[in-house]
Amino acid sequence: MSATTHDSHGHPRLAHHFFEMEQQHECAKLGMWLFLLTEILFFGGLFCFYFIWRIMDPELFVGASEMLNWKLGGLNTIVLIFSSFTVAMAIRSIQQNKRNACAIYLAITIACAFVFLVVKYFEYSAKIGHGTLPGTSFHDLHFLAEHPEVKNPHIFFSIYFCMTGLHGFHVICGIVYIAWLLYLTLKNRFDSEYYAPIEMGGLYWHLVDLIWIYLFPLLYLI
Amino acid sequence: MSAADSNTNYINHTKGIMSWLLTVDHKRIGLMYMIVVLSAFAAGGFFAVAIRLELFAPEMQIFPAAPTEGASWTYNKAFTLHGAIMVFLFIIPSIPAILGNFCLPIMLGTKDVAFPRLNLASWYIYMIGAAICLYAIFFGNSVDTGWTFYTPYSTSSSSSVTMMTFGVFVLGFSSILTGMNFVVTVHKMRAPGMGWFEMPLFVWGIYATALIQILATPVLAITLLLLIMETTFGIGIFDPANGGDPVLFQHFFWFYSHPAVYIMILPGMAVMSELIAVHSHRTIFGYKLIAYSSVAIAFLGFLVWGHHMFVSGQSEFISLLFSFITFLIGVPTAIKLFNWMTTMYLGQISWNTPMLYALCFMVTFTIGGLTGVFLGALGMDIPLHDTYFVVAHFHYVMMGGTVIAFLGGLHHWWPKIFGKMYSEFWGKIGFVFIFLGFNMTFFSQFILGQQGMPRRYADYAGFEKTQLFETYHQFSTVGSLILAVGFIIILIYLVHSLIAGKKAPANPWGGLSMEWATSSPPPAHNFLEDPVCKHGPYDYDKVRPEDI
Amino acid sequence: MSSSNSTHDSHQPHITPMWVYFGVLGALLILTVVTVAVAQVDLGPLNLPVAMAVATVKAGLVALIFMHLVFDHKFYIYLLLASLVFLAVFVIFCLFDLTRRHEIRHEVAAPIHAEAEWYKELRIQAAGLDHGEDHGDSHGDLHGAKTNAHSEKHAPVQTPAAPQH
Ligand SMILES: [Cu+2]
């Protein structure tokens, strides 16, 4: 057990209650994975909502998903996938002590997140303009006239707004966190021994991407 | 590790209110939880007594006869607040956040939990959640939906359901973060030499609990969020007026809340294993079985939620499945109980207060558990549903299980936490009051329920059996007052021990797990030198308590 | 600190080769195109499983490579799978109930998933609406219709039973 000795007590970022950097890093990673687990189950409730109505009333989804612009959704998918790639590259860079490269990749990630939000903003405002709102505020009469076979279309848009809204909230949180990481990277706080916060940010950002990978086909395409 | 006579410890090594509010020490955070969680218990208890007094006689006594406009307190609000406060503010955080926070890192031989700042954050999140709930109660319109917030009533009730559910939503995050912290601590922070099967069973129980907290609580969070969305935007998931399904809310809610029952009882069982082994001075029987059964209960607990919904219109097919799996949970529970009994056999039992609570648990929890099997049976559940039988059942489990175990654990670790011994004499007196009061209060409710007294009724005049109901209700109310006196006695002698109690030795009960190897109260970083685990927590056949 | 670090004492973080990341990025982009392409074909009830399958392949790539699950301790994969199992239990049990309840107890469960009451009025308005016409001024009536609907919220609904705990 290497843990009995204190010889690795050198790194300035080692908290007092850990024996060594590796233990600290492993703790952070496991903690982050447990957090991701809670996120999966958190979104899981919404996926449950989706699948139940999808299976009980498929026509609703086929009809209503036509209202969403799959081109914008697809663009956002590509943007998020690319940002997932850059954040992975950021971790790879800091593992090799390349701080500048890491900072650049983090900056690109943030930029992608902003692009995502801007596209989302245009989508939302179009929906709001048409009255395609969730729940009882739904009053898109054109949709109703064109799709008499769809019953309760507001439920589809409830699902759409709940899922993308919660996802968008996670994107915003991700921007804040990654911006903070970028700041710390520029202040030379990270190195190949201590980069657990960047790795945690990466895991979080990949999860945001993962959820969108499912949301895109489920909401926009089918 | 016998530098026990050092005078600085975690309580007095720094001073001032800020040194507590900004502390990252798990022991201090445990104490801060103790203060607020026990205050919540007192508040919940206040409502309980109010309910019991109302039921003393058939007609309406202390609450307005009907929920009229402007009548701020109604019986419905009283039982809702009793339930919601007790469940979300007291039982769920009680053992994990107080005793778990204090003991778990010391038992593992580490200086702190894996994420000390997160630990402090979860205390603040608890406080924020509690504050939102209090605001809803006192400045809003309170809640009258029952602690379960069932739709469609909760989406149409004029009470402050949205704010209250938001408070509970916030409290959920406190629970999740505590659970995450414990799981990581157990996985990565064990002292050198401590394998999975050298951990005390308390840690196993808290670990299994933490797994449930992580996996189930997010579903509660999304449920409450969707409920808030339903009330504010009418999104059409739970409210039939908007095309939703109220029974789906029950699925969502119980997917969390049945496992939450195990968030409440597994820590109780965890405490029990410690109490029985230490006070019987005997190697625990079936260590691995107890450990695995905790995890088995945690897992099976996720597959039974529908037993709350047998009469809700749920499909018969799924009811059958849920009923069957409910019976299965009896197996790991019984394994634990038999192992505790076998541990006591041929042990050298010390009849001190914690052990008395342990024995009480074995009686009352068994009654609660077995009546749970009755209620899990499809046929039995129909006549007993929504009667006092159910009320008695879950109080035997939650109070006869968790609260009794919590009291036992509190007495067991009190000398460790504060370094003071309480009066054993008054401890036993307090126990007698609790035991008698508890059984009087709730055993009578089994009979009430079996006779057909419905739950949540404030006024039971005009029934065929009103006379009979009144007798049992009065018996129950008297019992609840005895129970209240018992709690006051405990409060008085525990506080008295802080001021005038004898100084506690490091190992008053002769335990072998690591918390007894450090001084009472422990130093700021738990141990003066990094401990190494050399023997199992219950190796009474190999190690003498003096030698640890 | 005894179980996790037992295998390797000198810990070196796994540095994934550059080409792997680029390969995954390319694969993800191609699969995105595949998702869109497949969705244009009407497979009827198969659309959902096919879309989910493609999404799962993409998600698998992200989880295994980007999130380092293949290179890490196996425990993390189990953790992820465990959460998915619990999620599946949740969704499947709910679906079991909702789909079967609908068939067996049609008369009791009928109001659920029927078209919402306030909705029908909205549809009547929509039917009277000419497509080319600017419907800005119809918003006023609409809100009126909605408020009415709100006050009629307590239409006869199936009262759920009270909880057990
Ligand atoms: Cu249950």
PDB file of C-alpha atoms in Angstrom, chain B residues 67-166:
ATOM      1  CA  PRO B  67     -61.488  24.179   5.300  1.00  0.00           C
ATOM      2  CA  THR B  68     -63.237  27.523   4.907  1.00  0.00           C
ATOM      3  CA  GLU B  69     -61.855  30.620   3.234  1.00  0.00           C
ATOM      4  CA  GLY B  70     -59.496  32.374   5.567  1.00  0.00           C
ATOM      5  CA  ALA B  71     -59.170  29.589   8.120  1.00  0.00           C
ATOM      6  CA  SER B  72     -55.421  29.327   8.086  1.00  0.00           C
ATOM      7  CA  TRP B  73     -55.002  26.054   9.970  1.00  0.00           C
ATOM      8  CA  THR B  74     -56.833  22.958   8.990  1.00  0.00           C
ATOM      9  CA  TYR B  75     -56.419  19.354  10.005  1.00  0.00           C
ATOM     10  CA  ASN B  76     -55.258  18.557   6.471  1.00  0.00           C
ATOM     11  CA  LYS B  77     -52.440  21.039   6.808  1.00  0.00           C
ATOM     12  CA  ALA B  78     -51.455  19.603  10.181  1.00  0.00           C
ATOM     13  CA  PHE B  79     -51.076  16.038   8.965  1.00  0.00           C
ATOM     14  CA  THR B  80     -49.419  17.177   5.749  1.00  0.00           C
ATOM     15  CA  LEU B  81     -46.832  19.153   7.655  1.00  0.00           C
ATOM     16  CA  HIS B  82     -46.317  16.357  10.142  1.00  0.00           C
ATOM     17  CA  GLY B  83     -45.624  13.976   7.276  1.00  0.00           C
ATOM     18  CA  ALA B  84     -43.585  16.297   5.101  1.00  0.00           C
ATOM     19  CA  ILE B  85     -41.410  17.614   7.925  1.00  0.00           C
ATOM     20  CA  MET B  86     -40.816  14.210   9.436  1.00  0.00           C
ATOM     21  CA  VAL B  87     -39.998  12.569   6.111  1.00  0.00           C
ATOM     22  CA  PHE B  88     -38.034  15.194   4.208  1.00  0.00           C
ATOM     23  CA  LEU B  89     -36.513  17.220   7.023  1.00  0.00           C
ATOM     24  CA  PHE B  90     -36.035  14.629   9.711  1.00  0.00           C
ATOM     25  CA  ILE B  91     -35.935  10.911   8.875  1.00  0.00           C
ATOM     26  CA  ILE B  92     -34.117  11.054   5.552  1.00  0.00           C
ATOM     27  CA  PRO B  93     -31.191  13.118   6.850  1.00  0.00           C
ATOM     28  CA  SER B  94     -31.334  11.824  10.441  1.00  0.00           C
ATOM     29  CA  ILE B  95     -28.974   8.873  10.661  1.00  0.00           C
ATOM     30  CA  PRO B  96     -26.885   9.418   7.494  1.00  0.00           C
ATOM     31  CA  ALA B  97     -26.333  13.136   7.936  1.00  0.00           C
ATOM     32  CA  ILE B  98     -25.834  13.170  11.711  1.00  0.00           C
ATOM     33  CA  LEU B  99     -24.347   9.853  12.757  1.00  0.00           C
ATOM     34  CA  GLY B 100     -23.076   8.938   9.300  1.00  0.00           C
ATOM     35  CA  ASN B 101     -21.289  12.225   8.887  1.00  0.00           C
ATOM     36  CA  PHE B 102     -19.734  11.950  12.306  1.00  0.00           C
ATOM     37  CA  CYS B 103     -18.817   8.277  12.378  1.00  0.00           C
ATOM     38  CA  LEU B 104     -18.259   7.094   8.823  1.00  0.00           C
ATOM     39  CA  PRO B 105     -14.880   8.758   8.161  1.00  0.00           C
ATOM     40  CA  ILE B 106     -13.605   7.861  11.628  1.00  0.00           C
ATOM     41  CA  MET B 107     -14.719   4.262  11.209  1.00  0.00           C
ATOM     42  CA  LEU B 108     -12.843   4.133   7.929  1.00  0.00           C
ATOM     43  CA  GLY B 109      -9.767   5.608   9.557  1.00  0.00           C
ATOM     44  CA  THR B 110      -9.602   8.679   7.343  1.00  0.00           C
ATOM     45  CA  LYS B 111      -9.282  12.346   8.171  1.00  0.00           C
ATOM     46  CA  ASP B 112     -12.428  13.494   6.449  1.00  0.00           C
ATOM     47  CA  VAL B 113     -14.995  12.603   3.815  1.00  0.00           C
ATOM     48  CA  ALA B 114     -13.768  12.710   0.230  1.00  0.00           C
ATOM     49  CA  PHE B 115     -15.241  16.148  -0.517  1.00  0.00           C
ATOM     50  CA  PRO B 116     -15.324  18.199   2.698  1.00  0.00           C
ATOM     51  CA  ARG B 117     -16.462  21.427   1.050  1.00  0.00           C
ATOM     52  CA  LEU B 118     -19.237  19.620  -0.772  1.00  0.00           C
ATOM     53  CA  ASN B 119     -20.257  18.223   2.589  1.00  0.00           C
ATOM     54  CA  LEU B 120     -20.596  21.722   3.979  1.00  0.00           C
ATOM     55  CA  ALA B 121     -22.423  22.779   0.831  1.00  0.00           C
ATOM     56  CA  SER B 122     -24.968  20.036   1.309  1.00  0.00           C
ATOM     57  CA  TRP B 123     -25.637  21.335   4.825  1.00  0.00           C
ATOM     58  CA  TYR B 124     -26.307  24.783   3.385  1.00  0.00           C
ATOM     59  CA  ILE B 125     -28.496  23.303   0.676  1.00  0.00           C
ATOM     60  CA  TYR B 126     -30.449  21.547   3.391  1.00  0.00           C
ATOM     61  CA  MET B 127     -30.829  24.859   5.182  1.00  0.00           C
ATOM     62  CA  ILE B 128     -32.001  26.618   2.021  1.00  0.00           C
ATOM     63  CA  GLY B 129     -34.509  23.865   1.306  1.00  0.00           C
ATOM     64  CA  ALA B 130     -35.758  23.978   4.873  1.00  0.00           C
ATOM     65  CA  ALA B 131     -36.045  27.762   4.689  1.00  0.00           C
ATOM     66  CA  ILE B 132     -38.127  27.544   1.511  1.00  0.00           C
ATOM     67  CA  CYS B 133     -40.396  25.006   3.175  1.00  0.00           C
ATOM     68  CA  LEU B 134     -40.746  27.211   6.252  1.00  0.00           C
ATOM     69  CA  TYR B 135     -41.526  30.183   4.067  1.00  0.00           C
ATOM     70  CA  ALA B 136     -44.245  28.205   2.295  1.00  0.00           C
ATOM     71  CA  ILE B 137     -45.678  27.171   5.641  1.00  0.00           C
ATOM     72  CA  PHE B 138     -45.673  30.499   7.444  1.00  0.00           C
ATOM     73  CA  PHE B 139     -45.756  33.154   4.731  1.00  0.00           C
ATOM     74  CA  GLY B 140     -47.403  31.162   2.001  1.00  0.00           C
ATOM     75  CA  ASN B 141     -50.596  29.235   2.344  1.00  0.00           C
ATOM     76  CA  SER B 142     -49.005  26.061   3.776  1.00  0.00           C
ATOM     77  CA  VAL B 143     -49.834  22.695   2.159  1.00  0.00           C
ATOM     78  CA  ASP B 144     -52.787  20.403   2.567  1.00  0.00           C
ATOM     79  CA  THR B 145     -52.118  17.695   0.004  1.00  0.00           C
ATOM     80  CA  GLY B 146     -50.530  15.089   2.241  1.00  0.00           C
ATOM     81  CA  TRP B 147     -46.769  14.627   2.058  1.00  0.00           C
ATOM     82  CA  THR B 148     -47.159  12.729  -1.215  1.00  0.00           C
ATOM     83  CA  PHE B 149     -48.465  15.725  -3.242  1.00  0.00           C
ATOM     84  CA  TYR B 150     -50.814  13.512  -5.247  1.00  0.00           C
ATOM     85  CA  THR B 151     -52.282  14.939  -8.418  1.00  0.00           C
ATOM     86  CA  PRO B 152     -54.830  16.109  -9.461  1.00  0.00           C
ATOM     87  CA  TYR B 153     -55.494  17.605  -6.032  1.00  0.00           C
ATOM     88  CA  SER B 154     -52.015  19.095  -5.748  1.00  0.00           C
ATOM     89  CA  THR B 155     -52.302  20.831  -9.128  1.00  0.00           C
ATOM     90  CA  SER B 156     -55.566  22.449  -8.141  1.00  0.00           C
ATOM     91  CA  SER B 157     -55.111  23.021  -4.383  1.00  0.00           C
ATOM     92  CA  SER B 158     -55.013  26.636  -3.322  1.00  0.00           C
ATOM     93  CA  SER B 159     -52.226  25.949  -0.827  1.00  0.00           C
ATOM     94  CA  SER B 160     -48.557  26.718  -1.553  1.00  0.00           C
ATOM     95  CA  VAL B 161     -47.818  23.397  -3.211  1.00  0.00           C
ATOM     96  CA  THR B 162     -45.404  24.867  -5.731  1.00  0.00           C
ATOM     97  CA  MET B 163     -43.187  26.502  -3.176  1.00  0.00           C
ATOM     98  CA  MET B 164     -43.254  23.544  -0.825  1.00  0.00           C
ATOM     99  CA  THR B 165     -42.349  21.124  -3.598  1.00  0.00           C
ATOM    100  CA  PHE B 166     -39.568  23.445  -4.636  1.00  0.00           C
TER     101      PHE B 166
END
